[in-house]
Amino acid sequence: MRYEVIVIGAGMVGTSVAWHLQKNSSQVLMLDKKLPGSETSYGNAGLIQREAIHTHPFPRQLTEMIRVLPNQGTDIRYRIPAILRYHQALLQYWKYSVPATVKQIESEWQTLIAHCTSEHQTMISASGADELITRDGWLQLHRSEETFKEAQASAIDARNQGVEHNVLNLEELKAMEPSANFEGFVGAIHWKNSWQVSNPSSLVKAYAKNFQEMGGTIKESDVKEIVQDGEGWKVITDNDTYYSDKLVIAAGPWSNDLIKPLGYNLPLFPMRGYHQHFKVTEKNTINHSMFDMDKGFVMGPMQQGIRITTGAEMTTMDAPKNFGQLKTVLKLARKILPLEDAVESEAWAGSRPCMPDMKPVIGPADKHDKLWFAFGHSHQGFTLGPMTGRLVEEMIHEKPLLVDVAPFSAQRFSKK
């Protein structure tokens, strides 16, 4: 059988691309070495972040760089082999992080974020997944008066872009989350119109199930080779060969490995995150995800338990797990919530696909016809998957585009 489109990737982004294409009269095959919702989409913090209108520039202030260098932080850690392997991409990241450039990047990034909840809602409604969603926001906790004041000023500016918030003092914070100990904190921002997902993996699986109900096909296969086949594509896997008219690469941090043999080498680099669940008791029940802004970790209520999610570790994809960052985070988390029995015997780890200019790659390839890219969303692939899926479908079927996709073109790096 020949498919109209093959989508390689079964995370939130790949599943969303496949869903939109299938919904709009395509015959779509989704391929990945694991079934939908089994990789990074399983392990994120479970937030659809309408408030995420700002990117994460490379530290440029000397004080910040000195803070990171000892490699003991809870928000960011690194390994030397990864620094060496990805040094060119990291140098670009540093160059893109000058304030004037960041301002331009964020103006483009915000065009995607503005539609994140509405595009998710379309897929949530179609998939019958509403029970997984809570729409009363999440809490950004602050230990420092300085960072708290900065966050309040930023939140006021964000109102102009439809981001809703409340500023909470400690008494108001305690009223919202009576199980938590907020000693050492000064207050919080309540981001009101961002959404919580009680099981991120289940949401991706619900979208994938609906994709199949519309006639889409999912195959668990390890892609070995991609070959042009006349005017279309041949995808060779570990157990079969598949043919299609069009091809979309949406494989997250594995995307570069798939397209390098075709002559592409984009500056994609991975950032790893860790999480562990703890059993819920009467003493540690919380209603909202809470992000410790100054320490860089998230505590969230999930179906599996209280999920503690770390910040980022700069490492290679194949590096062994290093739980040092998570262990340090857990010491801090246990001062906020009584966390006793771990659900898993070993913590989870997964990688996020990052680009040096902090924007995803969404659009057609420049060296081949009928080839599209959709990856590089950093830690916002879960938030932006449905929006990305809509844009890819609009491009493939030559429809009017919801937003300008030029800033997300893969060709932006070949021009440097």
CSV table of C-alpha atoms in Angstrom, one decimal:
chain,number,residue,atom,x,y,z
A,1,MET,CA,0.0,0.0,0.0
A,2,ARG,CA,1.2,3.5,-0.8
A,3,TYR,CA,0.3,6.2,1.7
A,4,GLU,CA,-0.3,9.9,0.9
A,5,VAL,CA,1.9,10.9,3.9
A,6,ILE,CA,4.3,9.1,6.2
A,7,VAL,CA,5.0,10.9,9.5
A,8,ILE,CA,8.1,9.7,11.4
A,9,GLY,CA,7.6,10.4,15.1
A,10,ALA,CA,5.0,9.5,17.6
A,11,GLY,CA,5.4,12.1,20.3
A,12,MET,CA,3.0,15.0,20.8
A,13,VAL,CA,4.3,16.8,17.7
A,14,GLY,CA,4.4,13.8,15.4
A,15,THR,CA,1.0,12.6,16.6
A,16,SER,CA,-0.5,16.1,16.1
A,17,VAL,CA,0.9,16.3,12.6
A,18,ALA,CA,-0.5,12.9,11.7
A,19,TRP,CA,-3.9,13.7,13.3
A,20,HIS,CA,-4.3,17.0,11.3
A,21,LEU,CA,-3.3,15.4,8.0
A,22,GLN,CA,-5.7,12.4,8.5
A,23,LYS,CA,-8.5,14.7,9.5
A,24,ASN,CA,-8.1,16.6,6.3
A,25,SER,CA,-8.5,13.7,3.9
A,26,SER,CA,-5.0,12.2,3.8
A,27,GLN,CA,-4.1,8.5,4.1
A,28,VAL,CA,-1.5,8.7,6.8
A,29,LEU,CA,1.0,6.3,8.3
A,30,MET,CA,2.7,7.2,11.6
A,31,LEU,CA,6.0,5.4,12.2
A,32,ASP,CA,8.2,5.3,15.3
A,33,LYS,CA,10.3,2.9,17.3
A,34,LYS,CA,8.0,3.3,20.2
A,35,LEU,CA,4.2,3.7,20.3
A,36,PRO,CA,2.7,7.2,20.8
A,37,GLY,CA,3.3,8.9,24.2
A,38,SER,CA,6.2,6.6,25.2
A,39,GLU,CA,9.2,8.9,25.1
A,40,THR,CA,9.5,12.6,26.0
A,41,SER,CA,5.7,13.1,25.8
A,42,TYR,CA,5.4,10.6,28.6
A,43,GLY,CA,7.8,12.4,31.0
A,44,ASN,CA,7.2,16.2,30.7
A,45,ALA,CA,5.7,18.4,33.5
A,46,GLY,CA,2.2,18.0,32.0
A,47,LEU,CA,1.5,21.7,31.3
A,48,ILE,CA,0.0,23.4,28.2
A,49,GLN,CA,1.7,26.7,28.8
A,50,ARG,CA,-0.3,29.6,27.4
A,51,GLU,CA,1.9,31.9,29.5
A,52,ALA,CA,5.2,30.7,27.9
A,53,ILE,CA,5.7,33.8,25.7
A,54,HIS,CA,9.3,34.1,26.6
A,55,THR,CA,12.2,31.9,25.5
A,56,HIS,CA,15.2,30.7,27.5
A,57,PRO,CA,18.4,32.5,26.3
A,58,PHE,CA,21.9,31.3,27.0
A,59,PRO,CA,23.2,33.0,30.2
A,60,ARG,CA,25.2,36.1,29.3
A,61,GLN,CA,25.6,37.9,32.6
A,62,LEU,CA,28.8,37.1,34.3
A,63,THR,CA,27.2,36.3,37.6
A,64,GLU,CA,24.8,33.8,36.0
A,65,MET,CA,27.7,32.1,34.2
A,66,ILE,CA,29.7,31.9,37.4
A,67,ARG,CA,26.7,30.3,39.1
A,68,VAL,CA,26.3,27.6,36.4
A,69,LEU,CA,30.0,26.7,36.1
A,70,PRO,CA,30.4,24.6,39.3
A,71,ASN,CA,27.8,22.3,37.7
A,72,GLN,CA,25.9,21.8,41.0
A,73,GLY,CA,22.7,23.7,40.1
A,74,THR,CA,19.2,22.3,40.2
A,75,ASP,CA,18.0,24.1,37.1
A,76,ILE,CA,20.8,23.3,34.7
A,77,ARG,CA,23.8,20.9,34.6
A,78,TYR,CA,26.1,19.8,31.9
A,79,ARG,CA,28.6,17.1,30.9
A,80,ILE,CA,31.8,17.9,29.1
A,81,PRO,CA,31.4,15.3,26.3
A,82,ALA,CA,28.1,17.0,25.3
A,83,ILE,CA,29.7,20.5,25.4
A,84,LEU,CA,32.4,19.2,23.0
A,85,ARG,CA,30.0,17.4,20.7
A,86,TYR,CA,27.5,20.3,20.4
A,87,HIS,CA,29.9,23.2,20.8
A,88,GLN,CA,29.1,24.8,17.5
A,89,ALA,CA,25.3,24.8,18.2
A,90,LEU,CA,26.0,26.1,21.7
A,91,LEU,CA,28.1,29.0,20.3
A,92,GLN,CA,25.2,29.9,18.0
A,93,TYR,CA,22.9,29.7,21.0
A,94,TRP,CA,25.1,32.2,22.8
A,95,LYS,CA,25.2,34.5,19.8
A,96,TYR,CA,21.4,34.4,19.4
A,97,SER,CA,20.9,35.3,23.1
A,98,VAL,CA,21.8,39.0,22.8
A,99,PRO,CA,18.8,41.0,24.1
A,100,ALA,CA,17.9,42.6,20.8
A,101,THR,CA,17.9,39.3,19.0
A,102,VAL,CA,15.9,37.6,21.8
A,103,LYS,CA,13.2,40.3,21.5
A,104,GLN,CA,12.8,39.5,17.8
A,105,ILE,CA,12.8,35.7,18.4
A,106,GLU,CA,10.2,36.1,21.1
A,107,SER,CA,7.9,38.1,18.8
A,108,GLU,CA,8.0,35.2,16.4
A,109,TRP,CA,7.7,32.5,19.1
A,110,GLN,CA,4.7,34.2,20.6
A,111,THR,CA,2.7,33.7,17.3
A,112,LEU,CA,2.7,30.0,18.1
A,113,ILE,CA,2.1,30.2,21.8
A,114,ALA,CA,-1.0,32.4,21.3
A,115,HIS,CA,-2.9,29.4,19.8
A,116,CYS,CA,-1.6,26.6,22.0
A,117,THR,CA,-4.7,26.1,24.1
A,118,SER,CA,-7.3,26.6,21.4
A,119,GLU,CA,-5.5,24.1,19.1
A,120,HIS,CA,-5.2,21.6,21.9
A,121,GLN,CA,-8.9,22.1,22.6
A,122,THR,CA,-9.8,21.1,19.0
A,123,MET,CA,-8.0,17.8,19.5
A,124,ILE,CA,-9.2,17.3,23.0
A,125,SER,CA,-12.8,17.6,22.0
A,126,ALA,CA,-12.4,15.2,19.0
A,127,SER,CA,-10.5,12.7,21.2
A,128,GLY,CA,-12.9,12.8,24.2
A,129,ALA,CA,-9.9,13.5,26.4
A,130,ASP,CA,-11.4,16.3,28.5
A,131,GLU,CA,-11.1,14.4,31.8
A,132,LEU,CA,-7.3,14.7,31.5
A,133,ILE,CA,-7.4,18.5,31.5
A,134,THR,CA,-7.6,20.9,34.4
A,135,ARG,CA,-8.0,24.6,33.4
A,136,ASP,CA,-7.2,26.5,36.5
A,137,GLY,CA,-3.6,27.3,35.9
A,138,TRP,CA,-0.4,26.6,37.8
A,139,LEU,CA,1.8,28.3,40.4
A,140,GLN,CA,5.2,29.9,39.8
A,141,LEU,CA,6.9,30.1,43.3
A,142,HIS,CA,9.5,32.7,44.1
A,143,ARG,CA,12.1,32.7,46.9
A,144,SER,CA,13.7,36.0,46.0
A,145,GLU,CA,12.1,39.4,46.2
A,146,GLU,CA,14.1,40.5,43.2
A,147,THR,CA,12.9,37.7,40.9
A,148,PHE,CA,9.4,38.1,42.2
A,149,LYS,CA,9.2,41.7,41.3
A,150,GLU,CA,10.7,41.0,37.8
A,151,ALA,CA,8.0,38.2,37.4
A,152,GLN,CA,5.2,40.6,38.3
A,153,ALA,CA,6.4,43.2,35.8
A,154,SER,CA,6.7,40.6,33.1
A,155,ALA,CA,3.2,39.3,34.0
A,156,ILE,CA,1.7,42.7,33.6
A,157,ASP,CA,3.2,43.0,30.1
A,158,ALA,CA,1.9,39.6,29.2
A,159,ARG,CA,-1.7,40.7,29.7
A,160,ASN,CA,-1.4,42.5,26.4
A,161,GLN,CA,-1.0,39.1,24.8
A,162,GLY,CA,-3.9,37.4,26.5
A,163,VAL,CA,-2.0,35.8,29.4
A,164,GLU,CA,-4.0,36.0,32.6
A,165,HIS,CA,-2.5,35.9,36.1
A,166,ASN,CA,-2.9,36.7,39.8
A,167,VAL,CA,-0.1,37.8,42.2
A,168,LEU,CA,-0.3,35.8,45.4
A,169,ASN,CA,1.2,36.6,48.8
A,170,LEU,CA,2.1,33.8,51.1
A,171,GLU,CA,-1.3,33.7,52.9
A,172,GLU,CA,-3.1,33.4,49.5
A,173,LEU,CA,-0.6,30.8,48.4
A,174,LYS,CA,-1.1,28.7,51.5
A,175,ALA,CA,-4.9,28.9,51.1
A,176,MET,CA,-4.6,27.5,47.6
A,177,GLU,CA,-2.2,24.7,48.6
A,178,PRO,CA,-2.6,24.0,52.3
A,179,SER,CA,-0.4,20.8,52.2
A,180,ALA,CA,2.7,22.7,51.2
A,181,ASN,CA,5.3,24.3,53.3
A,182,PHE,CA,6.3,27.7,51.8
A,183,GLU,CA,8.9,28.7,54.3
A,184,GLY,CA,11.7,30.5,52.4
A,185,PHE,CA,9.3,31.8,49.7
A,186,VAL,CA,8.1,35.3,49.2
A,187,GLY,CA,5.1,34.8,46.9
A,188,ALA,CA,3.9,33.4,43.6
A,189,ILE,CA,2.4,34.1,40.2
A,190,HIS,CA,-0.7,32.2,39.4
A,191,TRP,CA,-0.8,31.7,35.7
A,192,LYS,CA,-4.6,31.3,35.2
A,193,ASN,CA,-5.2,30.3,31.6
A,194,SER,CA,-2.5,27.7,31.2
A,195,TRP,CA,-3.7,24.1,31.5
A,196,GLN,CA,-2.6,21.1,33.5
A,197,VAL,CA,-2.7,17.5,32.1
A,198,SER,CA,-3.0,14.7,34.6
A,199,ASN,CA,-1.3,12.2,32.4
A,200,PRO,CA,0.6,13.6,29.4
A,201,SER,CA,1.2,10.1,27.9
A,202,SER,CA,-2.5,9.4,28.0
A,203,LEU,CA,-3.3,12.6,26.2
A,204,VAL,CA,-1.0,11.7,23.3
A,205,LYS,CA,-2.5,8.2,23.2
A,206,ALA,CA,-6.0,9.7,23.1
A,207,TYR,CA,-5.0,11.8,20.1
A,208,ALA,CA,-3.4,8.8,18.5
A,209,LYS,CA,-6.4,6.6,19.1
A,210,ASN,CA,-8.6,9.3,17.4
A,211,PHE,CA,-6.2,9.4,14.5
A,212,GLN,CA,-6.7,5.7,14.1
A,213,GLU,CA,-10.5,6.0,14.4
A,214,MET,CA,-10.3,8.5,11.4
A,215,GLY,CA,-8.5,5.8,9.4
A,216,GLY,CA,-4.9,6.6,10.2
A,217,THR,CA,-2.3,3.8,10.6
A,218,ILE,CA,0.4,3.4,13.4
A,219,LYS,CA,3.3,1.1,13.0
A,220,GLU,CA,5.9,0.5,15.7
A,221,SER,CA,9.1,0.3,13.6
A,222,ASP,CA,12.7,1.5,13.8
A,223,VAL,CA,13.5,3.5,10.7
A,224,LYS,CA,16.7,2.4,9.1
A,225,GLU,CA,16.8,4.4,5.9
A,226,ILE,CA,14.9,7.1,4.0
A,227,VAL,CA,15.2,7.0,0.2
A,228,GLN,CA,13.7,9.1,-2.6
A,229,ASP,CA,11.4,6.9,-4.7
A,230,GLY,CA,10.5,8.6,-7.9
A,231,GLU,CA,8.3,11.5,-7.0
A,232,GLY,CA,7.8,10.1,-3.5
A,233,TRP,CA,9.5,8.4,-0.6
A,234,LYS,CA,10.6,4.9,0.5
A,235,VAL,CA,11.0,4.3,4.2
A,236,ILE,CA,12.9,1.2,5.2
A,237,THR,CA,12.4,0.0,8.7
A,238,ASP,CA,13.6,-3.0,10.8
A,239,ASN,CA,10.6,-5.0,9.8
A,240,ASP,CA,9.1,-3.6,6.5
A,241,THR,CA,9.3,-1.1,3.7
A,242,TYR,CA,6.7,1.7,3.3
A,243,TYR,CA,6.0,4.1,0.4
A,244,SER,CA,4.4,7.5,0.4
A,245,ASP,CA,3.9,10.6,-1.7
A,246,LYS,CA,5.0,12.9,1.0
A,247,LEU,CA,7.1,12.6,4.2
A,248,VAL,CA,7.2,14.5,7.5
A,249,ILE,CA,10.1,14.2,9.9
A,250,ALA,CA,8.8,14.9,13.4
A,251,ALA,CA,11.1,12.7,15.5
A,252,GLY,CA,12.2,15.1,18.2
A,253,PRO,CA,15.8,14.8,19.2
A,254,TRP,CA,16.3,11.8,16.7
A,255,SER,CA,15.3,14.0,13.7
A,256,ASN,CA,18.8,15.0,12.7
A,257,ASP,CA,20.0,11.4,12.5
A,258,LEU,CA,17.2,10.7,10.0
A,259,ILE,CA,17.9,13.6,7.7
A,260,LYS,CA,21.7,13.7,7.7
A,261,PRO,CA,21.9,11.0,5.1
A,262,LEU,CA,19.8,13.2,2.9
A,263,GLY,CA,22.3,16.0,3.1
A,264,TYR,CA,20.9,18.1,6.1
A,265,ASN,CA,22.8,18.9,9.2
A,266,LEU,CA,20.8,21.3,11.4
A,267,PRO,CA,22.2,22.5,14.7
A,268,LEU,CA,19.9,20.4,16.8
A,269,PHE,CA,21.0,19.4,20.3
A,270,PRO,CA,19.3,17.5,23.1
A,271,MET,CA,18.6,18.6,26.7
A,272,ARG,CA,17.7,15.9,29.1
A,273,GLY,CA,15.1,16.0,31.9
A,274,TYR,CA,14.4,13.6,34.8
A,275,HIS,CA,11.3,12.9,36.8
A,276,GLN,CA,10.1,10.6,39.6
A,277,HIS,CA,6.6,10.0,41.1
A,278,PHE,CA,5.7,9.7,44.8
A,279,LYS,CA,2.6,8.3,46.3
A,280,VAL,CA,-0.2,10.7,47.1
A,281,THR,CA,-1.2,11.0,50.8
A,282,GLU,CA,-3.5,13.3,52.7
A,283,LYS,CA,-0.4,15.2,53.8
A,284,ASN,CA,1.0,15.9,50.3
A,285,THR,CA,-2.1,16.4,48.1
A,286,ILE,CA,-1.8,19.4,45.8
A,287,ASN,CA,-4.2,20.9,43.4
A,288,HIS,CA,-1.8,22.8,41.1
A,289,SER,CA,1.5,22.2,39.5
A,290,MET,CA,4.1,24.4,41.3
A,291,PHE,CA,7.3,25.6,39.7
A,292,ASP,CA,10.1,26.6,42.0
A,293,MET,CA,11.4,29.5,39.9
A,294,ASP,CA,14.7,30.0,41.7
A,295,LYS,CA,15.6,26.3,41.8
A,296,GLY,CA,14.2,25.3,38.4
A,297,PHE,CA,12.0,22.2,39.1
A,298,VAL,CA,8.3,21.4,39.0
A,299,MET,CA,6.0,19.5,41.4
A,300,GLY,CA,2.8,18.4,39.8
A,301,PRO,CA,-0.3,16.3,40.6
A,302,MET,CA,-0.4,13.3,38.1
A,303,GLN,CA,-2.5,10.2,37.9
A,304,GLN,CA,0.7,8.3,38.7
A,305,GLY,CA,1.4,10.4,41.9
A,306,ILE,CA,3.2,13.6,42.7
A,307,ARG,CA,5.6,14.1,39.8
A,308,ILE,CA,8.9,15.9,40.5
A,309,THR,CA,10.5,17.1,37.3
A,310,THR,CA,14.0,18.5,37.0
A,311,GLY,CA,15.3,21.3,34.9
A,312,ALA,CA,17.7,20.5,32.1
A,313,GLU,CA,20.9,18.5,31.8
A,314,MET,CA,23.2,19.2,28.8
A,315,THR,CA,24.2,15.7,27.8
A,316,THR,CA,24.4,13.3,24.8
A,317,MET,CA,21.5,11.1,23.8
A,318,ASP,CA,23.3,7.9,24.7
A,319,ALA,CA,24.9,9.0,28.0
A,320,PRO,CA,24.0,6.9,31.0
A,321,LYS,CA,21.5,8.4,33.5
A,322,ASN,CA,23.0,10.6,36.2
A,323,PHE,CA,20.6,11.1,39.1
A,324,GLY,CA,22.7,13.8,40.9
A,325,GLN,CA,20.5,16.7,39.7
A,326,LEU,CA,17.3,14.8,40.7
A,327,LYS,CA,18.6,13.9,44.1
A,328,THR,CA,19.4,17.5,44.8
A,329,VAL,CA,16.0,18.6,43.6
A,330,LEU,CA,14.3,16.0,45.8
A,331,LYS,CA,16.0,17.4,48.9
A,332,LEU,CA,14.4,20.8,48.1
A,333,ALA,CA,11.0,19.3,47.1
A,334,ARG,CA,10.8,17.3,50.4
A,335,LYS,CA,11.0,20.6,52.3
A,336,ILE,CA,7.9,21.8,50.5
A,337,LEU,CA,5.9,18.5,50.4
A,338,PRO,CA,6.2,15.3,52.4
A,339,LEU,CA,7.3,12.9,49.7
A,340,GLU,CA,7.9,9.4,51.1
A,341,ASP,CA,7.2,6.3,48.9
A,342,ALA,CA,8.5,6.5,45.3
A,343,VAL,CA,6.2,4.9,42.7
A,344,GLU,CA,9.0,3.7,40.4
A,345,SER,CA,12.1,1.9,41.4
A,346,GLU,CA,14.2,4.1,39.0
A,347,ALA,CA,13.5,7.7,37.8
A,348,TRP,CA,12.6,8.4,34.2
A,349,ALA,CA,14.8,10.3,31.8
A,350,GLY,CA,14.1,11.8,28.4
A,351,SER,CA,15.5,14.3,25.9
A,352,ARG,CA,14.1,17.5,24.5
A,353,PRO,CA,15.1,18.7,21.0
A,354,CYS,CA,16.6,22.2,21.0
A,355,MET,CA,17.6,24.7,18.4
A,356,PRO,CA,20.2,27.5,19.0
A,357,ASP,CA,17.8,30.3,18.1
A,358,MET,CA,15.1,28.9,20.6
A,359,LYS,CA,12.5,28.3,17.8
A,360,PRO,CA,11.3,25.1,16.3
A,361,VAL,CA,11.9,24.0,12.7
A,362,ILE,CA,8.5,23.9,10.9
A,363,GLY,CA,8.3,23.8,7.2
A,364,PRO,CA,9.5,22.3,3.9
A,365,ALA,CA,13.0,21.0,3.3
A,366,ASP,CA,15.0,23.0,0.8
A,367,LYS,CA,16.8,20.1,-1.0
A,368,HIS,CA,13.9,17.8,-1.6
A,369,ASP,CA,10.3,18.2,-2.7
A,370,LYS,CA,7.5,16.7,-0.7
A,371,LEU,CA,9.6,16.6,2.5
A,372,TRP,CA,8.7,18.6,5.6
A,373,PHE,CA,10.3,19.1,9.0
A,374,ALA,CA,8.5,19.6,12.4
A,375,PHE,CA,10.9,19.4,15.4
A,376,GLY,CA,13.1,21.4,17.7
A,377,HIS,CA,10.5,22.7,20.1
A,378,SER,CA,12.8,22.5,23.1
A,379,HIS,CA,10.6,21.9,26.3
A,380,GLN,CA,7.5,23.1,24.6
A,381,GLY,CA,6.7,20.3,22.1
A,382,PHE,CA,3.9,19.2,24.3
A,383,THR,CA,2.4,22.7,24.4
A,384,LEU,CA,2.9,23.4,20.7
A,385,GLY,CA,2.3,20.0,19.1
A,386,PRO,CA,-1.3,20.7,17.9
A,387,MET,CA,-0.4,24.1,16.6
A,388,THR,CA,2.6,22.6,14.7
A,389,GLY,CA,0.3,19.9,13.3
A,390,ARG,CA,-2.1,22.4,12.0
A,391,LEU,CA,0.6,24.5,10.2
A,392,VAL,CA,2.2,21.4,8.6
A,393,GLU,CA,-1.2,20.3,7.3
A,394,GLU,CA,-1.9,23.8,5.9
A,395,MET,CA,1.5,23.9,4.2
A,396,ILE,CA,1.2,20.4,2.7
A,397,HIS,CA,-2.4,21.0,1.4
A,398,GLU,CA,-1.5,24.6,0.3
A,399,LYS,CA,-4.0,26.3,2.5
A,400,PRO,CA,-3.9,29.8,4.0
A,401,LEU,CA,-1.6,29.7,7.0
A,402,LEU,CA,-2.8,30.6,10.5
A,403,VAL,CA,0.5,32.4,11.2
A,404,ASP,CA,3.7,33.3,9.2
A,405,VAL,CA,5.9,30.2,9.2
A,406,ALA,CA,9.0,31.9,7.6
A,407,PRO,CA,10.7,32.4,11.0
A,408,PHE,CA,10.6,28.7,11.5
A,409,SER,CA,12.1,27.6,8.2
A,410,ALA,CA,15.0,25.2,8.2
A,411,GLN,CA,16.7,27.4,5.6
A,412,ARG,CA,17.3,30.0,8.3
A,413,PHE,CA,20.4,28.2,9.3
A,414,SER,CA,21.8,27.7,5.8
A,415,LYS,CA,21.9,31.4,5.4
A,416,LYS,CA,24.3,31.9,8.2
